[in-house]
CSV table of C-alpha atoms in Angstrom, one decimal:
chain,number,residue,atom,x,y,z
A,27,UNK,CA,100.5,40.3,86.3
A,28,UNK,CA,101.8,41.1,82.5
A,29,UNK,CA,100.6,38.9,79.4
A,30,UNK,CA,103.1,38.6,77.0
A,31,UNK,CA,102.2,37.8,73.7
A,32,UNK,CA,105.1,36.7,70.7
A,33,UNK,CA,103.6,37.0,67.1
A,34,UNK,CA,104.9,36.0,63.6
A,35,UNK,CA,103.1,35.3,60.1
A,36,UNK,CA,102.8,31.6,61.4
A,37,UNK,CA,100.7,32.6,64.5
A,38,UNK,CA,101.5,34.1,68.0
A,39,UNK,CA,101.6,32.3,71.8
A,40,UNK,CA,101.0,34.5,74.8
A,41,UNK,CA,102.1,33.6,78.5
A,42,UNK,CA,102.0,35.3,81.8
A,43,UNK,CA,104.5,36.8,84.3
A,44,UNK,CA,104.5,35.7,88.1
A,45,UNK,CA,101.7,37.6,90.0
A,46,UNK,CA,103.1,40.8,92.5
A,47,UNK,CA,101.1,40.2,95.2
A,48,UNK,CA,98.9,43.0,97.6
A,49,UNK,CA,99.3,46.4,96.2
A,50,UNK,CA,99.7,48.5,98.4
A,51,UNK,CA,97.1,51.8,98.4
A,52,UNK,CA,97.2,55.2,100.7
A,53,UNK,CA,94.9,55.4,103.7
A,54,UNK,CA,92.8,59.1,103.4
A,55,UNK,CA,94.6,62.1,105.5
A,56,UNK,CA,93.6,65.2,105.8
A,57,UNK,CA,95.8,68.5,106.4
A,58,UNK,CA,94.4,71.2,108.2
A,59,UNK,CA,90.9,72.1,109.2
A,60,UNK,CA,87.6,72.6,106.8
A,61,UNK,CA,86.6,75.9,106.9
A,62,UNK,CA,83.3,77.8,106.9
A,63,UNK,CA,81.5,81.3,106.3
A,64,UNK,CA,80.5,83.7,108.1
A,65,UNK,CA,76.6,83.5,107.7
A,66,UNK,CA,75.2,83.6,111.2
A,67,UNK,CA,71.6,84.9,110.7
A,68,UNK,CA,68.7,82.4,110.7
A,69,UNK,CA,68.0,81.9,106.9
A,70,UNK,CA,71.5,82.4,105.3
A,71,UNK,CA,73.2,79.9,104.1
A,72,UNK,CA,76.8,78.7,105.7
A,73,UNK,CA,79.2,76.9,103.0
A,74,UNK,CA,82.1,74.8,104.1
A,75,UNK,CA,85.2,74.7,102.1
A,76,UNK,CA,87.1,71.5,102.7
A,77,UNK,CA,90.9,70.9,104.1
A,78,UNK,CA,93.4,69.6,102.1
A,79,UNK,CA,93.8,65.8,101.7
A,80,UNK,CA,95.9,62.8,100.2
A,81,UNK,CA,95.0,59.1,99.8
A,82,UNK,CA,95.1,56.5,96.7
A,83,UNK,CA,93.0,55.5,95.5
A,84,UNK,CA,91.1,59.1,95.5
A,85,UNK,CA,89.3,59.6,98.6
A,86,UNK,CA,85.4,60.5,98.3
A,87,UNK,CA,84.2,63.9,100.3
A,88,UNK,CA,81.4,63.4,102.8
A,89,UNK,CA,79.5,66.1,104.7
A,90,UNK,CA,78.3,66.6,108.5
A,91,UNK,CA,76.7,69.4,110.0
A,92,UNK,CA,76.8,69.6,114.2
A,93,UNK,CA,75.4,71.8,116.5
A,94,UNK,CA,76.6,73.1,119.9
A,95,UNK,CA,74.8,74.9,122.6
A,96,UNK,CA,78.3,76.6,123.5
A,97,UNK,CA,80.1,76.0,120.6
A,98,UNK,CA,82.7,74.2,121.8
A,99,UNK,CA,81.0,71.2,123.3
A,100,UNK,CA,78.1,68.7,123.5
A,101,UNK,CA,78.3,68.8,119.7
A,102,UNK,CA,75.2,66.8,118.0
A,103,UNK,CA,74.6,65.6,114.2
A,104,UNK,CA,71.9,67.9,112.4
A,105,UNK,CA,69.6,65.5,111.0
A,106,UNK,CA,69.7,65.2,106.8
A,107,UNK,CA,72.8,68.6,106.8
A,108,UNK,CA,75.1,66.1,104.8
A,109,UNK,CA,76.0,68.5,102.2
A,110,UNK,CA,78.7,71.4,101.9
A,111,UNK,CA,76.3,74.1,102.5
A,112,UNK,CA,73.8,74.4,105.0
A,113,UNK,CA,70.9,77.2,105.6
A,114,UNK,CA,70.3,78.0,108.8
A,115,UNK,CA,67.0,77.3,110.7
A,116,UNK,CA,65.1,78.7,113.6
A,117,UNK,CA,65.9,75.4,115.6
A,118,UNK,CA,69.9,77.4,115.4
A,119,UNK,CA,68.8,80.4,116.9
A,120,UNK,CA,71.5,80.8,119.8
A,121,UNK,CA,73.1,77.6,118.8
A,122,UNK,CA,76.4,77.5,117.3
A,123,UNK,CA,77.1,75.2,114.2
A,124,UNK,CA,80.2,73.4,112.5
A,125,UNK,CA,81.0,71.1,109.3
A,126,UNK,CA,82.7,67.7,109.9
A,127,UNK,CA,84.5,66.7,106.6
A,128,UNK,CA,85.1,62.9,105.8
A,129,UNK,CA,87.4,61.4,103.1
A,130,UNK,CA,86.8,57.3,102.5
A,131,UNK,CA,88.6,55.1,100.2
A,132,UNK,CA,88.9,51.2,100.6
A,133,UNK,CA,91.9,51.3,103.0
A,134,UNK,CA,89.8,53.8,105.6
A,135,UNK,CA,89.2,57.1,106.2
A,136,UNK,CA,89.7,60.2,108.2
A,137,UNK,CA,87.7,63.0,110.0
A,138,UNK,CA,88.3,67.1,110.7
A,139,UNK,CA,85.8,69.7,112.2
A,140,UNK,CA,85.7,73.1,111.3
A,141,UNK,CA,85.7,76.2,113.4
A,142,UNK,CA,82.7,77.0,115.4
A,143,UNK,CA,80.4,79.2,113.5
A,144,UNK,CA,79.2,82.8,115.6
A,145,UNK,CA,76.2,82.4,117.4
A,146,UNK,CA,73.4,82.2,115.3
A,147,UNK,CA,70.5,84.4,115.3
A,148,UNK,CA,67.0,85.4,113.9
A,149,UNK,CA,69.0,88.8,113.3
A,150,UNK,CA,71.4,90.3,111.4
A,151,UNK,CA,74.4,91.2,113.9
A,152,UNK,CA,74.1,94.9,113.6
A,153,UNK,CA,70.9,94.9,114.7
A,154,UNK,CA,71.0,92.6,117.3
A,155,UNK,CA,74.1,95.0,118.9
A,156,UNK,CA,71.2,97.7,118.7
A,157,UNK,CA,68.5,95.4,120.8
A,158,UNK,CA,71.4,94.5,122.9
A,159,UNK,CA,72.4,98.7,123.4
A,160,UNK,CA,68.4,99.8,123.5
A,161,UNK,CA,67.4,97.6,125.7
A,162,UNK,CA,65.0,96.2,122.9
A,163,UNK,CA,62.7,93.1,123.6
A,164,UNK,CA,59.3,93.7,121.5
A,165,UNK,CA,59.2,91.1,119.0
A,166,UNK,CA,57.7,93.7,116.7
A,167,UNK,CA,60.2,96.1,117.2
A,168,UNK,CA,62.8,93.9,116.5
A,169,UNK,CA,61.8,92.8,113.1
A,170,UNK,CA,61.1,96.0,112.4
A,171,UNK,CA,64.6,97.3,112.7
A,172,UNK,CA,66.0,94.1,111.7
A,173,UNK,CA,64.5,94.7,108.6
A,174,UNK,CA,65.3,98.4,108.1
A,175,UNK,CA,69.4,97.1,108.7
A,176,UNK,CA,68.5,94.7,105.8
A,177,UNK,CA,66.8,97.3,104.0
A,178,UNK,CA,70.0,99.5,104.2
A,179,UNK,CA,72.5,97.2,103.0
A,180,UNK,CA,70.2,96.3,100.3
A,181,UNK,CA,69.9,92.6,101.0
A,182,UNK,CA,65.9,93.9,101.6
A,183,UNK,CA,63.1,94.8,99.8
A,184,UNK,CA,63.7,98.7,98.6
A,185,UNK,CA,63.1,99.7,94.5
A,186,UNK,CA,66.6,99.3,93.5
A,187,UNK,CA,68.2,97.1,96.7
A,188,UNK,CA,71.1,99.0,97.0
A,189,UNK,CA,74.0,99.3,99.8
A,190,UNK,CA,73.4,102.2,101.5
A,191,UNK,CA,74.6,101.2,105.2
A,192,UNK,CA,78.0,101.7,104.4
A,193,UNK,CA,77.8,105.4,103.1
A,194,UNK,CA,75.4,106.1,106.0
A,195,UNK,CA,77.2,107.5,109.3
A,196,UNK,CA,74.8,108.2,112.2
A,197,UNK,CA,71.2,106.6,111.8
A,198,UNK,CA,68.3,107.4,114.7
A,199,UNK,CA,65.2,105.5,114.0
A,200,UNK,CA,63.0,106.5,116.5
A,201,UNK,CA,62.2,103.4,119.2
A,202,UNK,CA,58.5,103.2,120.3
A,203,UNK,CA,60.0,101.5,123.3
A,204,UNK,CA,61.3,104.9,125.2
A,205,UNK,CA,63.3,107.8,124.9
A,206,UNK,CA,66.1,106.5,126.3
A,207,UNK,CA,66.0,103.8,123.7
A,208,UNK,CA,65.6,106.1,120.7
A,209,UNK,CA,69.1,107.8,122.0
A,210,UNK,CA,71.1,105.0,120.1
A,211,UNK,CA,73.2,105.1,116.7
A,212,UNK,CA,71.8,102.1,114.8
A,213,UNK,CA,75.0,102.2,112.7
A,214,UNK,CA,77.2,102.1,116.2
A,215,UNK,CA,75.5,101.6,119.3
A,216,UNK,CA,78.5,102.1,121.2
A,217,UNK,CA,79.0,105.9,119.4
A,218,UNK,CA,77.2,108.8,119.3
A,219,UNK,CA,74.4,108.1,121.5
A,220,UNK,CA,72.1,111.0,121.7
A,221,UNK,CA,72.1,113.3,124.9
A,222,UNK,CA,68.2,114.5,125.3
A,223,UNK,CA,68.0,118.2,127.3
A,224,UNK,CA,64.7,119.0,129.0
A,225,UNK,CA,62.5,115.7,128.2
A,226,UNK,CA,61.3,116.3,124.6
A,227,UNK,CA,58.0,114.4,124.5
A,228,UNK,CA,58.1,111.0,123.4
A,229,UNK,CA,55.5,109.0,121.9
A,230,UNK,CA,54.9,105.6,119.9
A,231,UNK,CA,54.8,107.3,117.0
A,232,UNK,CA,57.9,109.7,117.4
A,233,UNK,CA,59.3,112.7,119.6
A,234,UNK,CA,58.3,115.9,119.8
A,235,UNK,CA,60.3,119.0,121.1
A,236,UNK,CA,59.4,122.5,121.6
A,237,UNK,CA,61.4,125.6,123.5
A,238,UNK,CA,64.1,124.1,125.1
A,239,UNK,CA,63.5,120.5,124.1
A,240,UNK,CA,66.3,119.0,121.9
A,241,UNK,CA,69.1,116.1,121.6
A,242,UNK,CA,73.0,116.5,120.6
A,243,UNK,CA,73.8,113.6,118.7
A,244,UNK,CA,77.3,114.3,119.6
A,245,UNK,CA,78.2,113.6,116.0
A,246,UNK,CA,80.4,116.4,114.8
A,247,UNK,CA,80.9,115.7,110.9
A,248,UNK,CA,84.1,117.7,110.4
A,249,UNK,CA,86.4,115.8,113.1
A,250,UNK,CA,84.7,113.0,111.4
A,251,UNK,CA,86.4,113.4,108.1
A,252,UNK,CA,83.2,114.1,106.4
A,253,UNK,CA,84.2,115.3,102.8
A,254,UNK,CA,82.8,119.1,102.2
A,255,UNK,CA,81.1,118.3,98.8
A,256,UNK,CA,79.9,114.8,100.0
A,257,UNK,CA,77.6,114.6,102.7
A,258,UNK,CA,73.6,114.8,103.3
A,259,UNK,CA,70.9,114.7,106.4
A,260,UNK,CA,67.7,112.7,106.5
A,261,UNK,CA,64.7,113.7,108.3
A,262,UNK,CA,61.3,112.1,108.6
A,263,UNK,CA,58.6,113.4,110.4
A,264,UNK,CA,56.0,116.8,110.6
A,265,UNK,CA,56.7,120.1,110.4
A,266,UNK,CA,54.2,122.2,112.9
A,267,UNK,CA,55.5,125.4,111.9
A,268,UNK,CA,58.2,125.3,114.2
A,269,UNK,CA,62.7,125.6,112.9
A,270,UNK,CA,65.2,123.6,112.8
A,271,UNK,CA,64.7,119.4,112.4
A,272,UNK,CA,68.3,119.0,112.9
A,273,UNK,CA,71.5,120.3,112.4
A,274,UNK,CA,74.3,122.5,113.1
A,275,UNK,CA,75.6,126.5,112.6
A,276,UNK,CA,79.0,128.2,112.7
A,277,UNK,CA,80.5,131.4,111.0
A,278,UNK,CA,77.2,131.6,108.5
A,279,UNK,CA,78.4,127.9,107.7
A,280,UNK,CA,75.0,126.1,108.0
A,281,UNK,CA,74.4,121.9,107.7
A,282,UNK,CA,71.1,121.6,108.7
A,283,UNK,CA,66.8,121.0,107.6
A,284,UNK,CA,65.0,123.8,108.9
A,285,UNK,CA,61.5,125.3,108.3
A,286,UNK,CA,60.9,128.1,109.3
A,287,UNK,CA,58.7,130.9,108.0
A,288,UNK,CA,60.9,131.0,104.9
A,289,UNK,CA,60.4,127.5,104.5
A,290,UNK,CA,64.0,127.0,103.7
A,291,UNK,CA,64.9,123.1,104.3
A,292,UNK,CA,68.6,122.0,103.4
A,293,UNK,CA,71.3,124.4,104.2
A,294,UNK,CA,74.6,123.3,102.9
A,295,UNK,CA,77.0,126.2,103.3
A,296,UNK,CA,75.5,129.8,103.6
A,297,UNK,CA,72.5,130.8,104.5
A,298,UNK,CA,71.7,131.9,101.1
A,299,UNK,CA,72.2,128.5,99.7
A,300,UNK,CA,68.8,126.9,100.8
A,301,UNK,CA,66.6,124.7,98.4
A,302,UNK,CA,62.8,124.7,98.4
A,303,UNK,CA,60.3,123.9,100.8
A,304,UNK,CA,58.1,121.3,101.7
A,305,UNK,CA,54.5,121.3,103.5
A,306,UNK,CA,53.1,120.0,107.2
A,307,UNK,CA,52.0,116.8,106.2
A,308,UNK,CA,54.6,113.9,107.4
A,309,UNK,CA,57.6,113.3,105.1
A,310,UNK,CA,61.4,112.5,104.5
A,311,UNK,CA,63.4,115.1,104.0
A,312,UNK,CA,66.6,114.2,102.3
A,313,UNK,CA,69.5,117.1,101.8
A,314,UNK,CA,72.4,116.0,99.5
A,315,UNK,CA,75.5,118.2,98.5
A,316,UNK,CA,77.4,116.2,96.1
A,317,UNK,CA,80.0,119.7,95.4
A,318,UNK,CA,80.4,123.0,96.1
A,319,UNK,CA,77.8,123.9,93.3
A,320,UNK,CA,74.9,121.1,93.7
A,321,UNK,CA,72.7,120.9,96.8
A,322,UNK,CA,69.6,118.8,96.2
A,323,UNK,CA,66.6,118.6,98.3
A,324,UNK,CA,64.6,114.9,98.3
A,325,UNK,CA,60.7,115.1,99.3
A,326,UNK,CA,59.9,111.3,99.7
A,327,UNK,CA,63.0,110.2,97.3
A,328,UNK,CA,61.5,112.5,95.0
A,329,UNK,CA,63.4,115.6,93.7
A,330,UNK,CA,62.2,119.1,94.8
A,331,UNK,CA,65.3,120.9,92.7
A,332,UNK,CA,69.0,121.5,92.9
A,333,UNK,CA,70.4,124.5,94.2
A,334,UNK,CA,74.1,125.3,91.6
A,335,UNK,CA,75.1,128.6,93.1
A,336,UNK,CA,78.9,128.2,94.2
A,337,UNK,CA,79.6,127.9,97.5
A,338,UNK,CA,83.4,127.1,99.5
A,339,UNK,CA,81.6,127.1,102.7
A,340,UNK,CA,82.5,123.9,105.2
A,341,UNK,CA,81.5,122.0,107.3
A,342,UNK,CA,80.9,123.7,110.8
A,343,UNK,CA,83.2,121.8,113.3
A,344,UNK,CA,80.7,121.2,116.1
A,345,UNK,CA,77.9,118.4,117.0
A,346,UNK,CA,74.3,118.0,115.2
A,347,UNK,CA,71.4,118.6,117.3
A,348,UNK,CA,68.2,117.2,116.3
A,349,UNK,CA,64.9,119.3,117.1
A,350,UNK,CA,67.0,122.6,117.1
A,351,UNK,CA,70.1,124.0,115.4
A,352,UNK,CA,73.6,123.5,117.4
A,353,UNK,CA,75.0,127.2,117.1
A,354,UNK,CA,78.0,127.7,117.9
A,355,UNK,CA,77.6,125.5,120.6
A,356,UNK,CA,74.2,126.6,121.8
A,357,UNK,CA,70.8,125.3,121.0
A,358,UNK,CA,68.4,127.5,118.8
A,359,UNK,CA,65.6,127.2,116.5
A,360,UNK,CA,63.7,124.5,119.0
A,361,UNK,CA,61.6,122.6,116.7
A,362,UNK,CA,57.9,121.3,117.8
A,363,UNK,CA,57.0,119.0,115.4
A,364,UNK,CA,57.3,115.3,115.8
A,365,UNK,CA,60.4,113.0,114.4
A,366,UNK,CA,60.5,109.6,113.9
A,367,UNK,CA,63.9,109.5,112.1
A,368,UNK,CA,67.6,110.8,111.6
A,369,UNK,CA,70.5,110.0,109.9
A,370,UNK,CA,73.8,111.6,108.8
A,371,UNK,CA,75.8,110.0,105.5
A,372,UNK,CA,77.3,110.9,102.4
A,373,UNK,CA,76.1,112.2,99.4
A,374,UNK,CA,73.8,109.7,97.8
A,375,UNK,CA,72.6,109.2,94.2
A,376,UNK,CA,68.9,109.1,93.1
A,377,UNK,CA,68.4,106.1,93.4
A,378,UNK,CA,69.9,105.5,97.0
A,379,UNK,CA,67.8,108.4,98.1
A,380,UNK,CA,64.7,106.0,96.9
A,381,UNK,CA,66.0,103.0,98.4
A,382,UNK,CA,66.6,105.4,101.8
A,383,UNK,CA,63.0,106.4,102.1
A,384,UNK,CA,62.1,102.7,100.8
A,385,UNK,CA,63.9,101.5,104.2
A,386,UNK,CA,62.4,104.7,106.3
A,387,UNK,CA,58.9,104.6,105.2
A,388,UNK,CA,59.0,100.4,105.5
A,389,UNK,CA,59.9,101.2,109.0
A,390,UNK,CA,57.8,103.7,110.1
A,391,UNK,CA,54.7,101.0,109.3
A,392,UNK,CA,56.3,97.9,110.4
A,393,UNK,CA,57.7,99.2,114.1
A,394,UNK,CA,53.6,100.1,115.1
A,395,UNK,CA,50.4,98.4,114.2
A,396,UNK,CA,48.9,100.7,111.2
A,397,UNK,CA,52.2,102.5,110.7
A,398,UNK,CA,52.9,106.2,111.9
């Protein structure tokens, strides 16, 4: 109702109007569907965003979090996941989640689910494509590589964490599991899977060629649209006096880690443009042309020297072997010692060079008890 209240300087008298009965308020609605993120990996954390909604008096947000065998049925309450975020726990591994948003006022309220969330797993989702591609069951295996993926996008534990899965283009860590299973591109399992010739030896702790012995990657970095002045090879392993670790020849246009009795490592255009050497003991060998006149050459994410004489040279258009040279075509340069890891990717700084042989060397003693 309304008081009404009449004053002068001889005093003042109130009364009040008749009362309006019930007012009437606005029931909670709500437009649309909550949404959620993308996290699907066992220890992320998934945040729901809520629809939009009307009601008067001002409705009051409530949280649920469900889980779903299937995702789209048999839907249960996750115990104490009442809040807009929820981190995800082994119990979700397989399982699919969703975020059931409330609005209450006095007159009621209303309810909306989200989206099913992906299927949740202990791993991140490009590895898990790998396992699924490889063939990869051991436990150890799998958090191996599932950390070297984490590693590379610099979610991990490397010096300076940074992202270096998306400049990297063909990635081979050697699987203890078979040879078959060390074929596969952990970037794309589906791409470039490498074609082995003559049954290079393979071991736990790598694979070992020798005359005719190699793989074709079947990566060829010009169709690729590899930039000529950004690009750069990885090798780990040892060098047993034999050539080429990987890599590729055409027209005196070279891409490719060799030693050989000249000990020449990181071609990058002409022969004449190689950069240091390195010794037999295990390492990873890391060749980076950034332009036409700087070719650096990585021991162990250290710097061995830059190479500045000019060279236009370009990329040879034709498919990486590893353990011998592609040229033109043909294998050469079989290489005996052992690998246990390849990659293909841009030119990388310093510091991503560190973090690479972080995520290499990391992997090398996590996939086998005592390391390799």
């Amino acid at each position: 109702d309304c008081v009404v209240t009449a004053t002068n300087g001889l005093g003042g008298t109130s009364a009040d109007s008749n009362d309006i009965e019930n007012i009437a308020g606005i029931a909670p609605s709500i437009s649309g569907v909550p949404t959620i993120s993308s996290q699907t990996e066992v220890g992320e954390t998934i945040t729901a965003t809520p629809a939009s909604v009307t009601g008067s008096p001002t409705p009051t947000t409530s949280w649920q979090w469900e889980r779903s065998s299937n995702g789209a049925t048999g839907w249960a309450d996750i115990i104490g996941a009442t809040s807009s975020t929820y981190t995800l726990v082994p119990t979700d591994d397989t399982k699919y989640v969703r975020a059931v948003q409330t609005e209450t006022n006095v007159l009621g309220s209303d309810s909306a689910n989200s989206a099913s969330s992906g299927q949740v797993s202990f791993y991140d989702a490009d590895a898990a494509a790998y396992f699924a591609a490889a063939s990869i069951t051991d436990p150890t295996e799998k958090d191996a590589v599932n950390q070297l993926v984490l590693d590379l996008k610099g979610t991990g534990s490397t010096t300076n964490n940074n992202n270096i899965w998306d400049s990297m283009n063909a990635i081979y860590p050697v699987s203890p599991t078979s040879l078959a299973a060390a074929a596969f591109n952990l970037k794309n399992p589906s791409a470039f899977e490498i074609t082995w010739y003559n049954s290079p030896t393979h071991a736990t702790t790598g694979i070992t060629g020798g005359t005719t012995k190699y793989g074709d990657t079947g990566y060829d970095a010009n169709s690729e649209g590899m930039s000529n002045n950004d690009f750069g090879i990885t090798y780990s392993g040892v060098y047993l006096g034999g050539d080429y670790a990987m890599g590729v020849l055409s027209a005196g246009a070279y891409f490719a880690i060799r030693n050989a009795s000249s000990k020449k490592i990181f071609y990058a255009g002409g022969s004449s443009t190689s950069a240091l050497g390195v010794d037999t003991t295990r390492s990873v060998t890391t060749g980076i042309r950034s332009s036409n006149i700087s070719r650096e050459i990585y021991k162990n994410g250290v710097s061995n020297g830059t190479n500045t004489t000019s060279d236009t040279k370009t990329l040879p258009a034709l498919t990486i072997y590893v353990l011998a040279l592609d040229n033109a075509g043909s294998p050469a340069g079989y290489f005996a010692g052992e690998a246990d890891f390849w990659a293909v990717h841009t030119a990388l700084t310093g510091g991503e060079v560190v973090d690479l042989y972080d995520a290499i060397s990391t992997y090398n003693a996590n996939v086998i008890s005592g390391g390799r």
